[in-house]
XYZ file of C-alpha atoms in Angstrom:
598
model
C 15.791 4.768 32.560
C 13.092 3.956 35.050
C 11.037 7.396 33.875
C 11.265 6.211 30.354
C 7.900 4.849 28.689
C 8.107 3.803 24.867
C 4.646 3.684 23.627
C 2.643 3.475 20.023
C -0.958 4.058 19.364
C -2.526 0.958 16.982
C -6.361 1.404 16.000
C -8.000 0.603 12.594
C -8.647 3.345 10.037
C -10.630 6.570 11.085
C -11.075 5.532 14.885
C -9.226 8.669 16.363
C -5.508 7.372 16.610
C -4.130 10.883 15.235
C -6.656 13.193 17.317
C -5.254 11.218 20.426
C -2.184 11.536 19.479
C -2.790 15.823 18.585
C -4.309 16.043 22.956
C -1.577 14.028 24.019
C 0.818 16.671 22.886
C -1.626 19.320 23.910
C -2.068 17.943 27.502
C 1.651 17.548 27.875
C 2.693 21.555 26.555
C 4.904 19.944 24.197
C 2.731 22.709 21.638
C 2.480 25.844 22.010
C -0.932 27.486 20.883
C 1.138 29.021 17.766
C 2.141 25.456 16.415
C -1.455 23.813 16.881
C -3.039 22.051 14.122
C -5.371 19.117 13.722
C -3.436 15.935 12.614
C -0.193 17.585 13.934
C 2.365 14.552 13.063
C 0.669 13.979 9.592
C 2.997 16.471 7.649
C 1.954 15.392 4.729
C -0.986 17.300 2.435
C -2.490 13.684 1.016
C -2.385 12.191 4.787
C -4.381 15.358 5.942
C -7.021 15.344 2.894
C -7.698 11.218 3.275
C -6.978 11.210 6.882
C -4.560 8.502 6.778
C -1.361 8.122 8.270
C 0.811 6.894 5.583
C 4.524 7.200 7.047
C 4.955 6.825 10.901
C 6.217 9.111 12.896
C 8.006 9.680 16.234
C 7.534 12.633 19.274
C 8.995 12.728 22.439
C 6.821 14.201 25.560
C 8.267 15.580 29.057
C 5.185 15.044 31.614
C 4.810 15.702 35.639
C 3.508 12.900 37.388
C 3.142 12.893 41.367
C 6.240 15.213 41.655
C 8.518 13.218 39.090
C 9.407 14.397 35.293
C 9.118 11.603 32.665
C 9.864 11.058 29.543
C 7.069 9.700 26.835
C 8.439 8.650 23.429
C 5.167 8.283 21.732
C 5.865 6.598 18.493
C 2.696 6.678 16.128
C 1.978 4.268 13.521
C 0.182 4.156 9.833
C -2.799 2.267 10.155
C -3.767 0.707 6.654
C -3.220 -2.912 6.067
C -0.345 -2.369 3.268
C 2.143 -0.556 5.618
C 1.756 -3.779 8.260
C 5.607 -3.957 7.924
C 6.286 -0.643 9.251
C 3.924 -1.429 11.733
C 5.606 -4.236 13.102
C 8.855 -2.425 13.706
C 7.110 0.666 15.272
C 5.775 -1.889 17.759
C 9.324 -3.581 18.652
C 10.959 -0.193 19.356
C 8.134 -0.073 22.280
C 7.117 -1.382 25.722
C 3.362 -0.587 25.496
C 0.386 0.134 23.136
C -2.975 2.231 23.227
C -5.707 0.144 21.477
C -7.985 2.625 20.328
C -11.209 1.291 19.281
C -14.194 3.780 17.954
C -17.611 3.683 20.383
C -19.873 3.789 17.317
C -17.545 1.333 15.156
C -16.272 -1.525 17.585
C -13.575 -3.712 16.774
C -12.601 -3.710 13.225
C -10.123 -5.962 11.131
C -7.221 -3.830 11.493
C -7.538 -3.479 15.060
C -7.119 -6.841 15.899
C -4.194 -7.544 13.047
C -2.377 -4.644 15.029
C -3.473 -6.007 18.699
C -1.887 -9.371 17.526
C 1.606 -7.922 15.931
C 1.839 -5.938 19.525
C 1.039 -9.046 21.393
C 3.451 -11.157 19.924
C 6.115 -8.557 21.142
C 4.830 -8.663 24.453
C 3.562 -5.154 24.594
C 1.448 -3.924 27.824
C -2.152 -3.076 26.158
C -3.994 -0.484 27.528
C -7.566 -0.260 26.024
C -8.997 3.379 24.778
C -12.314 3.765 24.170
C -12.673 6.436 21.723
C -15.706 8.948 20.490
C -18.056 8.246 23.668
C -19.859 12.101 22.957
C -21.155 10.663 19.694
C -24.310 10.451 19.691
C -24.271 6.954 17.699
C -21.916 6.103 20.758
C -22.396 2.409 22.281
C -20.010 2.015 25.331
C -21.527 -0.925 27.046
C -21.256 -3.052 24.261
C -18.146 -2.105 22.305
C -16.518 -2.006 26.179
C -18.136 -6.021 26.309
C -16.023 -6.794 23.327
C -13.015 -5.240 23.918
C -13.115 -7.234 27.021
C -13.534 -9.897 25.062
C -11.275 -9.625 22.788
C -8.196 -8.821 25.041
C -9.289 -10.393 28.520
C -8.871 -7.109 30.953
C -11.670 -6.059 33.453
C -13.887 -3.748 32.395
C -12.373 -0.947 34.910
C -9.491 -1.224 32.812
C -11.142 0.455 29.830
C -10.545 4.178 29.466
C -13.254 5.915 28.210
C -12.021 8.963 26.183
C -13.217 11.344 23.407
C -9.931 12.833 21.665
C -11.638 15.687 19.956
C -12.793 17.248 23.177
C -10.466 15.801 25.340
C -12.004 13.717 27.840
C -9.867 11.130 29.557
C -6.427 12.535 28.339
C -5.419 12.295 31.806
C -6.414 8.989 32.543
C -4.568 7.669 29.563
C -1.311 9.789 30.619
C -1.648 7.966 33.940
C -2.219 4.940 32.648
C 0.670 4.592 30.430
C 3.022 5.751 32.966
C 1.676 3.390 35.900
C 0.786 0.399 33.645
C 3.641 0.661 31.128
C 6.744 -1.198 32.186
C 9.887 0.804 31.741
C 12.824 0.011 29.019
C 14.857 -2.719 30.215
C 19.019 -2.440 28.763
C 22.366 -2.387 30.014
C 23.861 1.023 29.978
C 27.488 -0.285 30.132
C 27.142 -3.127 26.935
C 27.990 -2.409 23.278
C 25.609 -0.381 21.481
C 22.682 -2.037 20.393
C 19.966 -0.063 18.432
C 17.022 -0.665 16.398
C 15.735 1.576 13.438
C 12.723 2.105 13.228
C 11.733 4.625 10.693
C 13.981 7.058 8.030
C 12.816 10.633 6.272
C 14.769 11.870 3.866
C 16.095 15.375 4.482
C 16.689 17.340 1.127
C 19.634 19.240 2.641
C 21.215 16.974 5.454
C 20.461 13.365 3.599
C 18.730 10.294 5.131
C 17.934 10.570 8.541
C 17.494 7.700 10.942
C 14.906 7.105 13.495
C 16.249 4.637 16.126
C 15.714 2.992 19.800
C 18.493 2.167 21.953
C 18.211 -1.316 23.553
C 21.618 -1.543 25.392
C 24.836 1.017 24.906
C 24.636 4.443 24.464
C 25.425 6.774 21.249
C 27.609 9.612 21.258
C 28.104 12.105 18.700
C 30.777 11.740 16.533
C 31.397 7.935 17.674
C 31.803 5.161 14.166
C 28.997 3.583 14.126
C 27.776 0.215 11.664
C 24.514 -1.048 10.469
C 24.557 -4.665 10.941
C 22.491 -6.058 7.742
C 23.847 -3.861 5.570
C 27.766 -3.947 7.082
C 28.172 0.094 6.551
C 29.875 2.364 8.527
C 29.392 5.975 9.163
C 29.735 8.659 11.729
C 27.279 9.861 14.081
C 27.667 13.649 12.564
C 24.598 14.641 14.917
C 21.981 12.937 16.975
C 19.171 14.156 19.078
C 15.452 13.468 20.301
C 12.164 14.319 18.599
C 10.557 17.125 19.984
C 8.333 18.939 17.907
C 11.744 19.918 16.196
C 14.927 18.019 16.519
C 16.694 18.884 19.863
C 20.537 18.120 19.280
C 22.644 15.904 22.086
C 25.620 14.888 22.724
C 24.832 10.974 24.134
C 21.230 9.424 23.948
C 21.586 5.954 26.587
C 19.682 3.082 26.531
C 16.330 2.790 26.168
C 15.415 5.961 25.202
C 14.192 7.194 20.974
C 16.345 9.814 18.774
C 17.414 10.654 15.408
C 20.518 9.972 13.471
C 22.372 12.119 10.823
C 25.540 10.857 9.150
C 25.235 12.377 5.719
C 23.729 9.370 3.829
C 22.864 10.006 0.301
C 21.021 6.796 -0.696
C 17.550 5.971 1.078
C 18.500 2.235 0.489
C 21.239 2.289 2.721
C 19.078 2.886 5.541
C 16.403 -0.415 6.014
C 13.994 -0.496 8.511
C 14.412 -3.141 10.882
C 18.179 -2.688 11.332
C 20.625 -2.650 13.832
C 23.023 0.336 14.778
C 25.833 -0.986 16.575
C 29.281 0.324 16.982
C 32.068 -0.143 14.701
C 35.258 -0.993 17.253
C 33.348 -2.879 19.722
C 30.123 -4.276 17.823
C 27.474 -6.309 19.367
C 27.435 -10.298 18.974
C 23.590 -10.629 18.251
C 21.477 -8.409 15.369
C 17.807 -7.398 16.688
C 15.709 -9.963 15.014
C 12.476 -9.481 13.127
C 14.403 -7.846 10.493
C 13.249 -8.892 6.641
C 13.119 -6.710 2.971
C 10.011 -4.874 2.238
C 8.631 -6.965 -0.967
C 6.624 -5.625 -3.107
C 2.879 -7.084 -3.763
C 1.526 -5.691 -6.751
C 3.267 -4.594 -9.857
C 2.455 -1.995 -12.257
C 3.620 0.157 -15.394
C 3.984 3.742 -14.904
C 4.553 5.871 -18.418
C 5.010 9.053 -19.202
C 1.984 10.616 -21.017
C 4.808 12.601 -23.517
C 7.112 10.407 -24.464
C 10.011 13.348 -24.330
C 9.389 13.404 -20.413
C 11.020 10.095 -20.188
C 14.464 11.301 -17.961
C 12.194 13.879 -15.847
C 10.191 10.876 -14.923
C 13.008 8.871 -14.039
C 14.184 11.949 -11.922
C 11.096 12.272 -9.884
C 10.732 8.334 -8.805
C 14.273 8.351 -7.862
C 13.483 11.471 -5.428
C 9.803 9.517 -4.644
C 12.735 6.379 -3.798
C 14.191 8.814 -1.404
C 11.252 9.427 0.707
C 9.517 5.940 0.712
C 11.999 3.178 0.537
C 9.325 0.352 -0.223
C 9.103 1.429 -3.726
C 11.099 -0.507 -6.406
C 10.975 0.503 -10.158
C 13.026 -1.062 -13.149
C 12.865 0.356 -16.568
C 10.857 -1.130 -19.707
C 9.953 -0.345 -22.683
C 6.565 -1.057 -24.064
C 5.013 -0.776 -28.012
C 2.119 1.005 -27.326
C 3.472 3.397 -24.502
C 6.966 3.699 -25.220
C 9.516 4.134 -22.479
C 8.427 3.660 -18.960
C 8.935 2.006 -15.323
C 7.575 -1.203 -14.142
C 6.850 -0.658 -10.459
C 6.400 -2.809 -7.113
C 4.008 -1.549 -4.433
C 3.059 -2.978 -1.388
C -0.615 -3.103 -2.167
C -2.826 -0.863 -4.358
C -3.083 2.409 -1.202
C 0.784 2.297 -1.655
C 0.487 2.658 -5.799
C -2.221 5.401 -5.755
C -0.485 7.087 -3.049
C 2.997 7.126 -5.182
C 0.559 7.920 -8.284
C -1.304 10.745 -6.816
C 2.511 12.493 -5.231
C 4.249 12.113 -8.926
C 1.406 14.710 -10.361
C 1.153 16.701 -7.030
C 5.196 16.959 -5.902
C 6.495 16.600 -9.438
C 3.795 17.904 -11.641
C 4.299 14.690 -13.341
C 1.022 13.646 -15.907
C 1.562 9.488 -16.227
C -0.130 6.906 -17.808
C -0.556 3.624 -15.266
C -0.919 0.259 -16.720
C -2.986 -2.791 -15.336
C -1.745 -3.659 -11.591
C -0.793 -7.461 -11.810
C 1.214 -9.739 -8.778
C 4.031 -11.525 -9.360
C 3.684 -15.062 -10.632
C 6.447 -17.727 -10.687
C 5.951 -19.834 -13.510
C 8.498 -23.255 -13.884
C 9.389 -24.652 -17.617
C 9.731 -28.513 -18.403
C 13.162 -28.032 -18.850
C 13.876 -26.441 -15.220
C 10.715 -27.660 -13.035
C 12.683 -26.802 -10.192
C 13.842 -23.367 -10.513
C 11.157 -20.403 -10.926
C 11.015 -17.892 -13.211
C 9.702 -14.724 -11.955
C 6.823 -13.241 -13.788
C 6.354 -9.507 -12.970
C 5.016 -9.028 -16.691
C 2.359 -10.938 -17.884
C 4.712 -10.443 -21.259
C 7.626 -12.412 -19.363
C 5.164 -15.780 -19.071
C 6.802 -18.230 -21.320
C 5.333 -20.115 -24.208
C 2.819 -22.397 -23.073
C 4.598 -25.091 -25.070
C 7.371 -24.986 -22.586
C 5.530 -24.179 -19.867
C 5.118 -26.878 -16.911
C 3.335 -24.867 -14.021
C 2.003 -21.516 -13.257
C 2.400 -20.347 -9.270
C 0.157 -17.808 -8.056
C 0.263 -15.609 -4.569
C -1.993 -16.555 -2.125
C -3.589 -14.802 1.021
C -5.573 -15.426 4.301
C -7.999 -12.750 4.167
C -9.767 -11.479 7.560
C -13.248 -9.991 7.030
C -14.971 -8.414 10.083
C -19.097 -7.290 9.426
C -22.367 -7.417 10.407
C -24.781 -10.250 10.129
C -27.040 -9.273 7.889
C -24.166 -9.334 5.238
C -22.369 -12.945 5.351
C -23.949 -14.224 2.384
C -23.219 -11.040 0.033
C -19.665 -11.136 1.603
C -19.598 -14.872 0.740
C -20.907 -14.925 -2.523
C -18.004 -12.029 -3.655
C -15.441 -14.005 -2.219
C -16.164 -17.348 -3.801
C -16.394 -15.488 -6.785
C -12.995 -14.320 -6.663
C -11.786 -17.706 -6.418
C -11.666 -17.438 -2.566
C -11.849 -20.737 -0.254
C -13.796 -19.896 3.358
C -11.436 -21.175 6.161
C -13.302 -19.907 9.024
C -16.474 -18.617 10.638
C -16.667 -16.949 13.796
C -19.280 -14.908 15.642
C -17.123 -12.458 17.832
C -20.857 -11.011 19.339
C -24.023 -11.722 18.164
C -24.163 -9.284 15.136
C -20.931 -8.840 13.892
C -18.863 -11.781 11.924
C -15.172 -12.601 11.436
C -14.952 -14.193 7.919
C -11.367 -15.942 6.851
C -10.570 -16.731 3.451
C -7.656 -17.705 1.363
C -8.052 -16.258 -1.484
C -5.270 -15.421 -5.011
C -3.449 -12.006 -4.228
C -4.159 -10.820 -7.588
C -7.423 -11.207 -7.467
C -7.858 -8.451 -4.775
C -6.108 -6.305 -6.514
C -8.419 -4.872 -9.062
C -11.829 -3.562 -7.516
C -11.956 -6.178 -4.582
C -12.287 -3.311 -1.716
C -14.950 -1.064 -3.465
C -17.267 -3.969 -4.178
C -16.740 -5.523 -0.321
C -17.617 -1.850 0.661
C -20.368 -1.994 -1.751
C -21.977 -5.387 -0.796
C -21.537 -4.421 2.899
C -23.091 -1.052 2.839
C -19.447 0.571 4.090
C -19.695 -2.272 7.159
C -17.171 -4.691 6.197
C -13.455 -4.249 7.583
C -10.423 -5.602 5.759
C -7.289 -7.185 6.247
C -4.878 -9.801 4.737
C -1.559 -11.129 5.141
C 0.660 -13.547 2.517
C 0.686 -17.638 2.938
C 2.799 -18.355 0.155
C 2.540 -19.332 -3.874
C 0.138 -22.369 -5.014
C -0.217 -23.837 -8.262
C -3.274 -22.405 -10.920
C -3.968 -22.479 -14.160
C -3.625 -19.230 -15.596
C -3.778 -17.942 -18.987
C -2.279 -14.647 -20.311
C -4.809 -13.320 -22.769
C -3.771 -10.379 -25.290
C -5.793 -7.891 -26.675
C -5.316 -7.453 -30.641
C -6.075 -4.255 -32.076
C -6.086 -3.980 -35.922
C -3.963 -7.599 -35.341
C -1.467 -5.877 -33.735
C -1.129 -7.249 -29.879
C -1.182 -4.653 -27.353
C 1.280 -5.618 -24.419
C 0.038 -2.980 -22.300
C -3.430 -4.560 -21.831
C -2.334 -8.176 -21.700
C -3.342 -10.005 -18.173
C -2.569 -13.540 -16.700
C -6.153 -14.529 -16.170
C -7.474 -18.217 -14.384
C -8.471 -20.519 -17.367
C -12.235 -20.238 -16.221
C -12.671 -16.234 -16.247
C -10.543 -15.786 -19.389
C -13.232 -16.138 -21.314
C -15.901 -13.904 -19.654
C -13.002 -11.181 -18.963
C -11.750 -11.150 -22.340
C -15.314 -10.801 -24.155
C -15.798 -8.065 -21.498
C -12.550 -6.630 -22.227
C -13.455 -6.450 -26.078
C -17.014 -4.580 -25.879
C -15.482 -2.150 -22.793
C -12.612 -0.870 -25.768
C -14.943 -0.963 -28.509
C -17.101 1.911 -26.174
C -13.688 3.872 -25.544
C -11.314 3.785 -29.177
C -12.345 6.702 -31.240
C -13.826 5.614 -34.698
C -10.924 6.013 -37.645
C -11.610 5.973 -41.233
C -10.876 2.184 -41.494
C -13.027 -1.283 -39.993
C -10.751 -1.835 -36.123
C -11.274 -5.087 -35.413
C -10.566 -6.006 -31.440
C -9.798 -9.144 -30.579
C -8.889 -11.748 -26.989
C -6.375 -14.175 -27.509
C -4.914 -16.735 -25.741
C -1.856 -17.760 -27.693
C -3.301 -18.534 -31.299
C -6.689 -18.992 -30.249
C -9.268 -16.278 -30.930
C -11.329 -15.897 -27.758
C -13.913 -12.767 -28.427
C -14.278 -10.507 -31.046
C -15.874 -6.977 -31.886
C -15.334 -4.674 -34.364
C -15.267 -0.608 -34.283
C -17.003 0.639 -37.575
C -15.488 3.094 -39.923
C -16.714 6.263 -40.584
C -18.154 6.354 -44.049
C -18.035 9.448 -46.242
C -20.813 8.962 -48.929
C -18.733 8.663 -52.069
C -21.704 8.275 -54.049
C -23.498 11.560 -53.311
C -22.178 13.267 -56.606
C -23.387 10.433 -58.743
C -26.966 11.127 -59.774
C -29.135 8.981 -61.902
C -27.686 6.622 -64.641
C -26.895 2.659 -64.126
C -26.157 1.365 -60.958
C -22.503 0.194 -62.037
C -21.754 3.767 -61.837
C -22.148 3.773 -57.852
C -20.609 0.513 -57.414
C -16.969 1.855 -59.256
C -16.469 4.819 -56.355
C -17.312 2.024 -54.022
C -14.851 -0.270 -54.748
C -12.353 2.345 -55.048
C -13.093 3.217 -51.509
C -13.218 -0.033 -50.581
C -9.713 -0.484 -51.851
C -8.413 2.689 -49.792
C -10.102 1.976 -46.623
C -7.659 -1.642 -47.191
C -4.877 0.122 -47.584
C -5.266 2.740 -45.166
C -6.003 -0.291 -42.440
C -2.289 -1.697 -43.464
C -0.542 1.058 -42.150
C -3.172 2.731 -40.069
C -2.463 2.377 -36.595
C -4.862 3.345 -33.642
C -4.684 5.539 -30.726
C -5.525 4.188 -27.560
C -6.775 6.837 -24.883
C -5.697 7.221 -21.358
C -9.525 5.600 -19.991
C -9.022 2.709 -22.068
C -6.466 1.193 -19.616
C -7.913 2.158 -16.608
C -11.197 0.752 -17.816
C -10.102 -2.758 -17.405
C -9.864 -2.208 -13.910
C -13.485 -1.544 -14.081
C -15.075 -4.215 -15.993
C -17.814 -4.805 -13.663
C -18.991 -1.240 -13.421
């Protein structure tokens, strides 16, 4: 065990971590020139074209170091804000962290979320600086604040450039002389934490784990604790480039687990494997559900694609366990799924795999949170409002609970008051101020979840120039006065573009709501009128025009009374036509609400 070394890589968005991670594996021959590509352990096409790393992922490295072989089990983490979860587990499963922080960025929101989930598990951090042959590169400075930031002497900091592989070696040093190795009992019950889970088309789910005390054999009955399950160990092995089968991994060491498992919910991150005869007393703790942040409707564009559709998310289900779908049924859509995502990357991610894996063309409704909204008769017990449909009548209603944040806003300067002014705007309350040098500013707000949700990151980008860095985690549900406000077209109320608004936008959202659809719905041969309610009370108001066909063209001379017959008859069919007219609503329409202030 005492050549072991358990390490992740945490950094904020686009500062290097999967480059580093590409000349680790390089440095260590644990590639050979045939399997080289950039962004090796991103196997996915939409983590390669955005540059993301959406699901984790685990590699184990042999390297020689004064004479002695050890073993590195690098274990490399998704960076954005909505997988901070998956995060969290990577971490426990280590001993040590690489903080990777950009030359020509410094310090960004995400970087210190991640430094503070690795510091509450007592990692060993060893600072990176990254990108020091840019030629926007400031090493002085950004070196000042990482010193500041963590409290290590300035020797301490690596300098590094991962695309052309300076300070590889230093870092490979580094993590085997400052990293301490896994601590565990070899001869106690098994005790193993997952970490991670693929799912494997041919073989099933299979489990990514690290052995705390114990060992695992294969074929041994093993249990998952939370879950109460037992299986057998069919196979297990390490994660080299490719899975390398064994027969016993031991304590403190990283494999992977096969025993056949059909259903990706079986398999929760954050559980412990133990064994089935002689099971261990205490669970790993830190373990909780994924729950899902913001909710939205996903429809088939052809209503006779329905069962495919159902099909492909249950396959989607397979390979990313966070997402949770139930099925509805809507008026103006027709059959569908009303899905929970972690946070709006997760829901365009899942959105832009349906049309690429599945060739699946869908029609996404409003994102919304979930509210929890208590009735005079039970002011106690909530119910839960995923649907802004589901509110109750506001005759019955006693209180309306919204999600809440603390948001974390790192940028320069120059932008406070823009950043300020967006965030009081969305009904956020400033908490904090700090200067963490003396250009760059660490806002905190607590702000309503679902009022991020709709175009809150483009505009902070916007405001900022691109220099504002984001991050938020959940405080819990306090009481607001919200509305839901329907849309009416032609009278009839369109669920699929009803919204729980705050009492003092409704008014200014649903106005803007009205003129956005009158732009988008074709003209018909009939007077639409659009309308914002809230409950009976008419709100805003605009009307699409018909098209007119000029019944009186064939009428020539003679007495006006003449003209004003064909008129009336029209008159009288463009009435009837409007009773059982009824209006198409195009694909832009929906998305347009997301956009009102475009």
């Amino acid at each position: 065990m005492k050549n072991i070394r358990n390490f992740c890589i945490i950094a904020h968005i686009d500062h290097g971590k999967s480059t580093l991670a590409d000349r680790l594996l390089d440095f260590t021959g644990s590639v050979t020139e045939r399997e080289k590509q950039n962004q090796l352990l991103d196997n996915m096409d939409l983590e390669r074209e955005r540059g993301i790393t959406i699901k984790s992922h685990a590699i184990q490295m042999e390297y020689v170091y004064k004479g002695e072989t050890y073993i590195l089990n690098l274990i490399d983490t998704p960076g954005h804000v909505d997988f901070s979860y998956e995060v969290s587990r990577s971490i426990a499963a280590c001993e040590g962290a690489l903080l990777v922080v950009d030359a020509a960025q410094s310090i960004q929101a995400q970087t210190i979320s991640n430094l503070y989930l690795a510091l509450e598990s007592d990692l060993e951090i060893i600072p990176v600086l990254n990108k020091i042959d840019l030629p926007s590169a400031n090493p002085e400075e950004v070196t000042d604040d990482i010193v500041d930031l963590i409290g290590c002497d300035p020797e301490e900091v690596i300098p590094a450039s991962a695309k052309s592989g300076i300070g590889i070696e230093e870092i490979l040093a580094a993590i085997i002389e400052r990293v301490p190795p896994p601590s565990g009992e070899a001869e106690a019950p098994l005790q193993a934490l997952i970490f991670d889970s693929v799912y494997n088309s041919f073989r099933g789910v299979e489990t990514y784990f690290r052995v705390y005390d114990g060992s695992i054999k294969k074929g041994q009955q093993i249990k998952f604790m939370n879950t109460g399950k037992t299986y057998y160990a069919d196979e297990i092995g390490t994660l080299k480039l490719t899975q390398q089968p064994k027969n016993e991994i031991k304590a403190g060491d990283v494999g992977y687990l096969i025993t056949g498992i059909k259903e990706a919910k079986e398999v929760k991150v954050g559980d412990t494997i133990t064994d089935a005869k002689n099971p261990t007393t205490k669970a790993i703790s830190g373990f909780e559900d994924v729950k899902p942040m913001v909710f939205a409707g996903i429809y088939p564009v052809d209503t006779e694609d329905y069962e495919d559709l159902r099909a492909s998310m249950e396959k989607l289900q397979l390979n990313d366990a966070s997402l949770v779908f139930t099925p509805e049924s809507s008026a103006a859509l027709g059959f569908g799924f009303r899905c929970g995502f972690l946070g709006m990357l997760h829901m365009e991610i899942i959105q832009e795999r349906l049309e690429r894996e599945f060739e699946m063309t869908v029609i996404t409704t409003v994102p919304n949170v979930s509210y929890h909204a208590y009735t005079k008769k039970t002011p106690d017990t909530p119910v839960i409002v995923n649907n802004p449909s589901d509110l109750p009548d506001p005759s019955y209603l006693d209180r309306v609970e919204e999600p809440y944040i603390k948001a974390t806003i790192i940028t320069k300067a120059d932008f406070v008051g823009n950043v300020m002014s967006l965030c009081i705007e969305k009904r956020g309350q400033i908490t904090n101020q700090t200067y963490l040098t003396t250009d760059r500013v660490e806002l905190s707000f607590d702000m309503p979840l679902a009022e991020i949700v709709f175009d809150f990151y483009d505009r902070l980008k916007t405001v900022s120039k691109g220099y504002a860095s984001f991050d938020y985690a959940p405080i819990g549900m306090r009481e607001s006065k919200l509305v839901r406000v329907d849309i009416l077209l032609n009278a009839q109320s369109v669920d699929a573009l009803s919204a729980l608004i705050h009492l003092d936008n409704a008014e200014s959202i649903g106005r803007r709501m009205c003129e956005k659809l009158r732009e988008l719905i074709p003209r018909q041969q009939f007077d639409i009128p659009i309308q914002a309610a809230i409950g009976a009370k008419i709100i805003s108001r605009e009307t699409i025009k018909a098209l007119r066909k000029d019944v009186t063209a064939k009428c020539y001379g003679g007495d006006i009374s003449r003209k004003r017959k064909l008129l009336e008859k029209q008159k009288k069919g463009k009435k009837r036509m409007r009773q059982v007219g009824n209006v198409e609503i195009p694909q832009q329409a929906f998305m347009a609400v997301l956009k009102l202030n475009d």
